[in-house]
Coordinates of C-alpha atoms in Angstrom, one line a residue:
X14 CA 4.0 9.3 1.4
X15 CA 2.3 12.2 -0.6
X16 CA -0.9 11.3 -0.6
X17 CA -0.6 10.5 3.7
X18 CA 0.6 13.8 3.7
X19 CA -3.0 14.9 1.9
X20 CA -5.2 13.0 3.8
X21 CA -3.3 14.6 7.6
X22 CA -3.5 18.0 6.5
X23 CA -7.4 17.7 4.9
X24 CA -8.1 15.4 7.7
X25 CA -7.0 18.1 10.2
X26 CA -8.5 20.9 8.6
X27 CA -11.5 19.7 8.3
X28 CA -12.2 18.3 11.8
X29 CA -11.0 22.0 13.0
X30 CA -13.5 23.7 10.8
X31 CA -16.3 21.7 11.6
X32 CA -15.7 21.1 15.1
X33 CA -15.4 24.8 15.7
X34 CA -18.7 25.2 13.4
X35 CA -20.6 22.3 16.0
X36 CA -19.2 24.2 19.4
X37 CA -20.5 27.7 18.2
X38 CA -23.8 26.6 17.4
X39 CA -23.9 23.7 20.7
X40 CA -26.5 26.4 22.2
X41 CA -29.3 25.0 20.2
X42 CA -30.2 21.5 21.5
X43 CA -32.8 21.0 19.2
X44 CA -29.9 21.0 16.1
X45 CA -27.8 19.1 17.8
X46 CA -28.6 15.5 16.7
X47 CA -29.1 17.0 12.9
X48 CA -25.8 18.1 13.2
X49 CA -23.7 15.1 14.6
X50 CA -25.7 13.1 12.0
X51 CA -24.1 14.6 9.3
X52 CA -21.1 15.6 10.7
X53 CA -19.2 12.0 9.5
X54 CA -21.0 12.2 6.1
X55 CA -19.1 16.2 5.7
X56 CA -16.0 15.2 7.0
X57 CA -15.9 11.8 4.5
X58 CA -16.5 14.2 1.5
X59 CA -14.2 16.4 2.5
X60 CA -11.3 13.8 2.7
X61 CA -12.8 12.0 -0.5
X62 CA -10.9 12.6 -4.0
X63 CA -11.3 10.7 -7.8
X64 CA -8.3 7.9 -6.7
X65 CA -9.4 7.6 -3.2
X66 CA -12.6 7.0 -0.7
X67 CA -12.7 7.9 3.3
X68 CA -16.1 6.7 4.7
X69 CA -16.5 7.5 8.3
X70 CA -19.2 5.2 10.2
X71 CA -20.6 7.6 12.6
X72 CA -19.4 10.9 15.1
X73 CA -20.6 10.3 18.9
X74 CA -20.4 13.8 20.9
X75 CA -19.2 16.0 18.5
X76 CA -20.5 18.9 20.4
X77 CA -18.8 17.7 23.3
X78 CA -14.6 17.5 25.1
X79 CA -15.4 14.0 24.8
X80 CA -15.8 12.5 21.0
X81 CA -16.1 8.8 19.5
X82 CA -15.5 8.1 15.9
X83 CA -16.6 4.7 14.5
X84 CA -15.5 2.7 11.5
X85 CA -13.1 4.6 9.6
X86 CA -12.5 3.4 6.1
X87 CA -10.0 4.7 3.4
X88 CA -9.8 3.3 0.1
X89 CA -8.6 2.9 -2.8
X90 CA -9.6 1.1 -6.5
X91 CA -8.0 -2.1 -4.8
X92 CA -10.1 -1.6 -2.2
X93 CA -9.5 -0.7 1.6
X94 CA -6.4 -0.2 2.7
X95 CA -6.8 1.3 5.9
X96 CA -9.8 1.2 8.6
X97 CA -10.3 2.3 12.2
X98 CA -13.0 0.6 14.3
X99 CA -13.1 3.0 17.2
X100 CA -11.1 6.0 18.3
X101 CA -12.0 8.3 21.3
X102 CA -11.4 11.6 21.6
X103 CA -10.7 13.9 24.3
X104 CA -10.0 17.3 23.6
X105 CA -10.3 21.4 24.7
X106 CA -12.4 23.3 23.2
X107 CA -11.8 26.1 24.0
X108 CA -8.1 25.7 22.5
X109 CA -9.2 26.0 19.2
X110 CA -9.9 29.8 19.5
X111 CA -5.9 30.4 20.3
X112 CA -5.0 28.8 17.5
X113 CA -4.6 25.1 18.7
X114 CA -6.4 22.0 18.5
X115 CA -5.3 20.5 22.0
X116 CA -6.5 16.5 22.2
X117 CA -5.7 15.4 26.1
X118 CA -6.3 12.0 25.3
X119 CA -6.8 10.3 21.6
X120 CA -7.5 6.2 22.3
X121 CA -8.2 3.8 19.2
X122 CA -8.9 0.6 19.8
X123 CA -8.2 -1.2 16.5
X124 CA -6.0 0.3 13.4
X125 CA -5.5 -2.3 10.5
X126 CA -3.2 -1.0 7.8
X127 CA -3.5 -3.6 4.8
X128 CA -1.1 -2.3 2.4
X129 CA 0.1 0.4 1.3
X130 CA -2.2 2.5 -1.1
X131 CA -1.6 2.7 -4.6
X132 CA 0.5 5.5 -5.8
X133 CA -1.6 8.2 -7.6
X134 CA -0.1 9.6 -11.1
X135 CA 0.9 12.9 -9.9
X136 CA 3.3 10.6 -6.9
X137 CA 5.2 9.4 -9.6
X138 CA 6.8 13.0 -10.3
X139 CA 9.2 13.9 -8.1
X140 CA 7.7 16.2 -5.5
X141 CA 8.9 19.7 -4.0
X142 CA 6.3 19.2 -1.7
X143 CA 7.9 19.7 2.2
X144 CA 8.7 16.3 4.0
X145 CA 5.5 18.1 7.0
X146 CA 2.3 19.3 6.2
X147 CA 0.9 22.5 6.4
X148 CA -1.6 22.6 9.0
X149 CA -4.1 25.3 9.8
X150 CA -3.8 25.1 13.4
X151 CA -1.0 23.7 16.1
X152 CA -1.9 20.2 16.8
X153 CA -0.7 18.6 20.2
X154 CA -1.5 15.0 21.3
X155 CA -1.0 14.5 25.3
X156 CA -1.4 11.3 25.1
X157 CA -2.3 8.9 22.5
X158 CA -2.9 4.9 23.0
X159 CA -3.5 2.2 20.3
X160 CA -4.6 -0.8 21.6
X161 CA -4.0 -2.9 18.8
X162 CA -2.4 -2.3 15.3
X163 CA -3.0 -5.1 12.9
X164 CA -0.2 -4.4 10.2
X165 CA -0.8 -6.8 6.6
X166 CA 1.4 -9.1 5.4
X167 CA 2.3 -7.1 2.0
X168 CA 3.9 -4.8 4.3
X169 CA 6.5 -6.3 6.3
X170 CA 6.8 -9.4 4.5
X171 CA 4.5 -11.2 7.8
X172 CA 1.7 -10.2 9.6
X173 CA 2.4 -8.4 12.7
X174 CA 0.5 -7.1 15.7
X175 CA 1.7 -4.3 17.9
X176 CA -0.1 -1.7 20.8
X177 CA 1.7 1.5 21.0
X178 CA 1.3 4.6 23.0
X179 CA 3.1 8.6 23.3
X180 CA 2.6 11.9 22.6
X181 CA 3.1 14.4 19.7
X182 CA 3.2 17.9 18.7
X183 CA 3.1 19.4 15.1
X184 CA 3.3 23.0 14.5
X185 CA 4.1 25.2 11.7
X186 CA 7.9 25.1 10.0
X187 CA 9.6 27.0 12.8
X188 CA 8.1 24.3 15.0
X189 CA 8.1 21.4 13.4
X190 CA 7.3 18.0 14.9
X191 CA 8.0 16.4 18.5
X192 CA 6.9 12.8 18.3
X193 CA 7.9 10.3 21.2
X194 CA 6.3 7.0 20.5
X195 CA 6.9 3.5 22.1
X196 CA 5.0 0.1 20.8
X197 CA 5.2 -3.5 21.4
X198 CA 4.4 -6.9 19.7
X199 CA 1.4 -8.2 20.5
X200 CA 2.0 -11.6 18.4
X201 CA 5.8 -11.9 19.3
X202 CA 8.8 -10.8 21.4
X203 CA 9.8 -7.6 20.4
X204 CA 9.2 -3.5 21.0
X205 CA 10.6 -0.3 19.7
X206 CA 10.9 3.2 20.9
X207 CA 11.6 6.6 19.0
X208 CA 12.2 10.0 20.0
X209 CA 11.7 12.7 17.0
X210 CA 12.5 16.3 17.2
X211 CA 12.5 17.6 14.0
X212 CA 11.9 21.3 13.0
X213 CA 12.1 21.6 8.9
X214 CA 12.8 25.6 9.5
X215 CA 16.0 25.4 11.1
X216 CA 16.7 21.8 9.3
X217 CA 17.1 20.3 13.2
X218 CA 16.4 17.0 13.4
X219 CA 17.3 15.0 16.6
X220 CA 16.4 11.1 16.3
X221 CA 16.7 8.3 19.2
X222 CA 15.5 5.0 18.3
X223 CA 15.4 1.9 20.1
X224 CA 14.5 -1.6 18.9
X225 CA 14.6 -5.4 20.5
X226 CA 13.3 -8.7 19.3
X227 CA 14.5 -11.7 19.6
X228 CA 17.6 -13.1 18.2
X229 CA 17.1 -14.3 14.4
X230 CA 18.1 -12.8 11.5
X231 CA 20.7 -10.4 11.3
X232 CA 19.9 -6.7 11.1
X233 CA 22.2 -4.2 10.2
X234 CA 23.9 -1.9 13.1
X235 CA 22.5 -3.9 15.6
X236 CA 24.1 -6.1 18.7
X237 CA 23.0 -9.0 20.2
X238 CA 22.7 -8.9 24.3
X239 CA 24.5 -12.1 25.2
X240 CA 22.3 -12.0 29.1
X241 CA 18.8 -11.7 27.3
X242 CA 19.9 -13.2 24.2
X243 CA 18.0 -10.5 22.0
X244 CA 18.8 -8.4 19.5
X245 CA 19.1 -4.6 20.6
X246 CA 19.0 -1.5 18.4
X247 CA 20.1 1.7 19.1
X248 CA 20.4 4.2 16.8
X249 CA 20.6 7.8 18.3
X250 CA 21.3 10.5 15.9
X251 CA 21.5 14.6 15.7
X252 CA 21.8 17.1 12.7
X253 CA 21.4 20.3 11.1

């Protein structure tokens, strides 16, 4: 969890600096292809440490509202454990300058998570690190739609594959995080829904989570709907 914590808040930073860095100099057309060239080679550094690799494919329309990042790879000395074929992003510019990177629309086409990376020495200590990141700017996603997410075995104990879609907001401790995210099998019966509001200032955290599959085995705190003959999860949840 610490080191996905790492990557968000170097991931983040770096695509604001060097997207604000790309829009002020987007006056001089003949740098422009230079500079989107090695935008994904910067950015791939940046994320990059001893224990773990992020190699980014290529940056389409970086000096653009409208961006495409190809083949996203993180790593580890197992090998990859994460990739990203294609994600497009739409996003205002001009936001960055109040403080905000504003994305209208963030579409990926394929996320495969493997495994779970391996835990680096300095996870193994207990951290005092908080549970969200520290970002440099407020980060809002409108709208954000994953057409497929190919989930390993080694995680869940099966293979699954799910599309998802919804909206979040992350802010700085007094504004904490507003996630609202719904996804569904693609390989099976079965979705699940969450609402998160969760603001690590004020310790607020308010939680509603839905989930239905099938009926099989047993899960804990859940009923079966004897009209649908599913299993349906509801867990809704509020505290300070």
């Amino acid at each position: 969890m610490n080191k996905l914590r790492r990557h968000l808040t170097l991931f983040a930073a770096a695509v604001t600096l060097t997207l604000a860095f790309f829009w002020l100099v987007a006056g001089s057309p003949s740098r422009a292809q230079t500079d989107q060239g090695v935008l994904a080679s910067l950015i791939s550094r940046v994320l990059s440490t001893p224990t773990t690799r992020v190699s980014i494919g290529g940056i389409e329309g970086a000096l653009s509202s409208n961006a495409v990042i190809r083949d996203v790879r993180i790593s580890d000395r197992d090998g990859v454990w994460l990739s990203v074929d294609r994600a497009r992003l739409v996003w205002s510019r001009t936001a960055l300058l109040r403080g905000r990177l504003q994305v209208d629309e963030l579409a990926i086409d394929r996320l495969q998570l493997l495994r779970k990376p391996l835990p680096a020495e300095e996870d193994a200590a207990v951290s005092d690190e908080p549970i969200l990141p520290e970002l440099p700017v407020q980060v809002v996603v409108t709208r954000f739609a994953l057409q497929e997410l190919a989930l390993g075995e080694p995680l869940l104990g099966t293979a699954a594959r799910l599309s998802a879609q919804g909206s979040a907001r992350i802010g700085n401790p007094s504004e904490g995080l507003d996630l609202a995210f719904t996804a569904r099998r693609l390989d099976a019966p079965g979705q699940l829904s969450i609402d998160l509001d969760y603001v690590p200032q004020t310790n607020r955290l308010a939680l509603e989570l839905t989930h239905q599959e099938p009926a099989g085995a047993s899960r804990p705190g859940c009923s079966i709907c004897p009209v649908c003959r599913r299993w349906t999860c509801g867990l809704p949840g509020r505290g300070l």
